[in-house]
Amino acid sequence: MSLPAPLDPARARKLSAEFGLKGDEYDRVLAILGRTPSLTELGIFSVMWSEHCSYKSSRVWLRTLPTKAPWVIHGPGENAGVIAIGDGLAAIFKMESHNHPSFIEPYQGAATGVGGILRDVFTMGARPIANLNALRFGSPDAPRMKRIIDGVVRGIGGYGNCVGVPTVGGEVNFHPAYNGNPLVNAMTVGIAPADRIFLSAAAGIGNPVVYVGSKTGRDGIHGATMASAEFSADAEEKRPTVQIGDPFVEKLLIEACLELMATDMIVAIQDMGAAGLTSSSVEMAGKGGVGIELALDNVPQREIGMTAYEMMLSESQERMLMILKPGREAEAEAIFRKWELDFAVIGHLTDTGRIVIRHKGAIEADIPLAPLESEAPLYRRPTAETPRQPVLDATTIADPVGITAALQTLVGSLDLCSRRWIWDQYDSTVGGQTVQRPGGADAAVVKLEGLKRGLAMTTDCTPRYCLADPEEGGKQAVAEAWRNLTAVGARPLAITDNMNFGNPEKPEIMGQFAAAVRGMAAACTALDFPVVSGNVSLYNETNGAAILPTPAIGGVGVLEDAAQAVGLALEPGLDLVVIGDTRGWLGQSLWLREIAGREEGAPPPVDLAAERRNGDFVRAQILGGTVAACHDVADGGLLVAVAEMAMGGGVGATLEAPAGMPAHAFWFGEDQGRYVLAVADAGPILAAAAAAGVSAARLGRSGGGDLVLGAGSSISVATLRVAHESTLPALMEAVG
Amino acid sequence: MKAVVVVFPGTNRERDMAIALERATGRKPVMLFHRETALPAGTDLVVLPGGFSYGDYLRCGAMAAQSPIMREVAGFAAKGGHVLGVCNGFQILCEAGLLPGALLRNASLRFLSMDCHMRVERAGTPYTAHWQQGAVFRAPMAHGDGNFFCDDETHARLVAENLVAFRYCTPEGTLTDAANRNGARDNIAGIVSPNLRVCGLMPHPEDLVDPLMGGTDGLPMFTSLVDSLAAA
């Protein structure tokens, strides 16, 4: 058999550097092949060994995360995580970043991020039932930033609305550290019968390799490499590496795949995501321990004259690769033709343990699969610990404006203002199962069609805490996701993590990563809340400046009866009770940043034992039917939490003045593990809390149209609403 | 009542519609793929549900209006059959010429997903029998192209013949520009054919038929159909 035509050795080494391989990594390529690679082979090695596909800097740390629980069916390593949720069903979910493409081309970058994560979920046999997202933008005054915000929101909506999967929740932060690297993390949750999960390991020598979906074009070539490098001033020139999405084809692909999955024809299936045909074929054959041979002449092509290199590296969207049982091709093809999609047999499995690529009568690549994986670079990069910040003493920080003025400013500030302008552009009701829509509760709640059962879901992270103390920040991100699920009454089950950090070759960045993982692992263990899937996005730096460390957490929980879910909107005539200790922690609080103009101090620590105790108590109260509304206390502290409940219901409250600490520390401190409950009568709840060893206190009573804080201090809920609702529309009005 | 829900490539609210129909009728509707060339025997109601048929490429509903099944639907309507089009279904009915007018891009040029309120402008049709004239109800809307437009002559005829079924309004029932989020001409949210058998509207009553999802404001449309078609 002939060998692929090798590149000129000097040119190959130079190209390997352009493709992102380090010198010693390229030496390994030479050792594995025993010769100079062809262009296609060099392309395959460089994308498979890119940070994006190989997790070479992060894997040693990710391995330390807890991934097991009795309800975990498939943890990390598959296309998405799979957990049992009762009634014989499984929830399949994952969050994934599309940061770099979204900066270069916001609409398509965000849209294809949604498309990609949907495919990761339905490729395992699930019907997607909900989308969420976690977004981080720079200062709106930064160059292009409003356009980026607008494009990202339109892109997420444009894709999700068209495929008909409701976008039910998410989170947004703004910080100048994201000026050059906004973050777009998209999450999909799907449902499948627990005994009908489809995996990606290829099997059956001779079985056909089938390509379905859209045709392959020249878009997105080397996207995975682009996503593994820092940006410099030439980011705009990278636009051709961004893929173009077609949500209509994705919708057809969902229906066709689910129809095929109802039969017994599929052996294995995987979507073509980053590094397209290369990663799907290499990973499927590699996992199955078989060889694979592809005839690229059979690949459906959008453009004429495409080379093997271009086809193997293309990241054209809405494509899947499957291994079918032999002799079932015609039956399977009929389903895809019905949905007007391409279907092509492009190869077969072999017993050689090699990937062989043929095109136009020549062999373009011939690589042993085992070393491509086992010899892949793996780094334990040097780490430097983030220096500890001092704990701020609240009594030394003066209140410059007063409580109600600070509240009005805070509820209108970028990180706390209403996200209505965003979610009004996302279809949140399609499917007819959305119990809690965006803004209505701490977590979105989606009922399972035809059943009482519902799923709660949320995305969370507080990057300013993570910068100040990555370990506490990692812990807090997991705890807050757990808390948000608890606050609607759900039993938290598992998380997906999306680790967004700067350049891992810098010890301080790798130190942030390692510490965040430590904190997350501690929280996952203490809360029985394992990691089942995830994604890492590194090199989020522009001109040497890194983003805030952002380990975004997507959490999923279950409600046996979706009707038991509670929202956060306040009704009149209820007692307000705060669960958890209020100590007035102002370090890294939004009050400190927005009102005192200081971003400093240690962030609030998370007491995981108290977190668990408080949350289990709150959930029991909600499921016991005594709670009318519940809201966790997060960004902005206690008074912001109460104000959000008041604005949600259009109802005021009279609150009791605190004692023993400065009022601004009491109302705006961000102590963790707290919830505000609205109940008919505080008495029984306080007694139950005391019996359970849970800290609880009556805060006041709802009613009227104002928030009243003792004598002479009050503000109308209507005034707060105007401040809360006008920020984003005013900001984005100029964009049109 | 035997209901048929047509599924085009890109339709995505067919299951919502099936749930609402089943809630009102007690039986599952027939889901019919667009390539079919005949309606099932005994069809009482054909529903064109929401979504993005053919990706909304070209014009919303333009390609679906040319689907094989649409010839049958047109024939069914011509013989006095009941046809309901919601959102993309309304767009398809307009493109197929079964209802007048067109749905343009929202005036804001943005996709709008939120609850809206509608006033029942024509009670007593098969679709509105269970509402009082002037009743106000709520329903989610979710569209990028819901801005109803027609020429002056058509508008005059719709008004003169009392064929406007629903108008966007405030929760109190007042017709305002602010309540008319997509910029529709004369706040028109939905219309009926002269024989009152064909109805199209942009918002989604099928997504508000269960208290758990926020209310049952949309249910009267489906119970109206059940009663009207049983009596027919």
mmCIF file of C-alpha atoms in Angstrom, chain A residues 127-128 150 154 158 161-165 245-249 251-252 255 337-340 421 423-435 437 447 449 561-563 732 735-736, chain B residues 7-16 19 33-35 51-57 105 108-115 138-143 181 204 206-208 210 212-214:
data_model
loop_
_atom_site.group_PDB
_atom_site.id
_atom_site.type_symbol
_atom_site.label_atom_id
_atom_site.label_comp_id
_atom_site.label_asym_id
_atom_site.label_seq_id
_atom_site.Cartn_x
_atom_site.Cartn_y
_atom_site.Cartn_z
ATOM 1 C CA ARG A 127 -34.819 14.973 22.875
ATOM 2 C CA PRO A 128 -33.547 18.402 23.972
ATOM 3 C CA ASP A 150 -26.553 42.356 20.595
ATOM 4 C CA ARG A 154 -29.608 37.475 18.598
ATOM 5 C CA GLY A 158 -31.926 32.881 16.311
ATOM 6 C CA ASN A 161 -35.986 29.706 18.668
ATOM 7 C CA CYS A 162 -35.795 28.069 15.266
ATOM 8 C CA VAL A 163 -34.954 24.563 16.489
ATOM 9 C CA GLY A 164 -37.848 24.866 18.916
ATOM 10 C CA VAL A 165 -36.018 24.185 22.154
ATOM 11 C CA GLY A 245 -25.065 27.752 11.618
ATOM 12 C CA ASP A 246 -28.270 26.490 10.022
ATOM 13 C CA PRO A 247 -30.807 25.840 12.784
ATOM 14 C CA PHE A 248 -33.370 24.613 10.270
ATOM 15 C CA VAL A 249 -31.114 21.726 9.280
ATOM 16 C CA LYS A 251 -34.132 20.749 13.624
ATOM 17 C CA LEU A 252 -34.420 18.221 10.786
ATOM 18 C CA GLU A 255 -36.089 14.630 14.186
ATOM 19 C CA ARG A 337 -34.188 11.414 2.819
ATOM 20 C CA LYS A 338 -37.636 11.923 4.349
ATOM 21 C CA TRP A 339 -36.161 14.809 6.329
ATOM 22 C CA GLU A 340 -34.357 16.097 3.223
ATOM 23 C CA TRP A 421 -34.277 42.717 27.364
ATOM 24 C CA TRP A 423 -34.869 36.821 27.619
ATOM 25 C CA ASP A 424 -37.657 38.605 25.730
ATOM 26 C CA GLN A 425 -35.709 37.596 22.624
ATOM 27 C CA TYR A 426 -35.617 33.910 23.559
ATOM 28 C CA ASP A 427 -38.602 31.617 23.048
ATOM 29 C CA SER A 428 -39.036 30.218 26.553
ATOM 30 C CA THR A 429 -42.423 28.530 26.125
ATOM 31 C CA VAL A 430 -42.126 26.309 23.034
ATOM 32 C CA GLY A 431 -42.809 22.726 24.018
ATOM 33 C CA GLY A 432 -45.569 23.818 26.373
ATOM 34 C CA GLN A 433 -43.848 22.462 29.492
ATOM 35 C CA THR A 434 -42.159 25.541 30.957
ATOM 36 C CA VAL A 435 -43.368 25.857 34.561
ATOM 37 C CA ARG A 437 -39.868 30.949 32.929
ATOM 38 C CA LYS A 447 -42.116 19.605 33.267
ATOM 39 C CA GLU A 449 -44.354 15.884 28.878
ATOM 40 C CA ASP A 561 -44.081 16.783 41.056
ATOM 41 C CA ALA A 562 -43.421 19.928 39.084
ATOM 42 C CA ALA A 563 -46.479 21.509 40.704
ATOM 43 C CA MET A 732 -29.012 48.695 23.955
ATOM 44 C CA VAL A 735 -27.775 49.493 18.803
ATOM 45 C CA GLY A 736 -31.285 49.231 17.308
ATOM 46 C CA VAL B 7 -45.991 18.887 10.416
ATOM 47 C CA PHE B 8 -43.732 20.696 7.958
ATOM 48 C CA PRO B 9 -39.936 20.514 8.024
ATOM 49 C CA GLY B 10 -39.084 23.042 10.732
ATOM 50 C CA THR B 11 -42.459 22.994 12.491
ATOM 51 C CA ASN B 12 -41.731 23.078 16.223
ATOM 52 C CA ARG B 13 -44.942 23.727 18.140
ATOM 53 C CA GLU B 14 -46.806 20.658 16.960
ATOM 54 C CA ARG B 15 -46.496 18.924 20.316
ATOM 55 C CA ASP B 16 -47.774 21.981 22.196
ATOM 56 C CA ILE B 19 -51.336 18.687 24.099
ATOM 57 C CA PHE B 33 -46.423 14.917 7.551
ATOM 58 C CA HIS B 34 -46.479 17.615 4.882
ATOM 59 C CA ARG B 35 -45.685 15.187 2.053
ATOM 60 C CA GLY B 51 -42.436 26.914 14.071
ATOM 61 C CA PHE B 52 -39.965 27.835 11.389
ATOM 62 C CA SER B 53 -41.126 25.820 8.387
ATOM 63 C CA TYR B 54 -38.234 25.641 5.928
ATOM 64 C CA GLY B 55 -36.243 27.765 8.350
ATOM 65 C CA ASP B 56 -38.286 30.874 7.482
ATOM 66 C CA TYR B 57 -35.945 31.096 4.503
ATOM 67 C CA ARG B 105 -40.919 41.605 10.369
ATOM 68 C CA SER B 108 -38.733 46.423 16.590
ATOM 69 C CA LEU B 109 -36.777 44.166 14.221
ATOM 70 C CA ARG B 110 -36.328 41.800 17.153
ATOM 71 C CA PHE B 111 -37.790 38.411 18.034
ATOM 72 C CA LEU B 112 -40.471 38.944 20.701
ATOM 73 C CA SER B 113 -41.101 36.304 23.346
ATOM 74 C CA MET B 114 -43.478 37.396 26.086
ATOM 75 C CA ASP B 115 -47.080 37.169 27.184
ATOM 76 C CA ARG B 138 -53.488 36.311 27.757
ATOM 77 C CA ALA B 139 -51.196 34.128 25.654
ATOM 78 C CA PRO B 140 -47.489 33.805 25.009
ATOM 79 C CA MET B 141 -46.191 35.132 21.748
ATOM 80 C CA ALA B 142 -42.901 34.099 20.205
ATOM 81 C CA HIS B 143 -42.170 35.382 16.754
ATOM 82 C CA ARG B 181 -45.648 44.953 20.393
ATOM 83 C CA HIS B 204 -50.047 30.841 21.150
ATOM 84 C CA GLU B 206 -52.047 26.340 22.955
ATOM 85 C CA ASP B 207 -49.224 27.229 25.354
ATOM 86 C CA LEU B 208 -51.579 28.488 28.061
ATOM 87 C CA ASP B 210 -52.639 24.376 32.056
ATOM 88 C CA LEU B 212 -49.071 24.753 35.969
ATOM 89 C CA MET B 213 -47.731 26.630 32.945
ATOM 90 C CA GLY B 214 -49.208 29.883 34.185
#
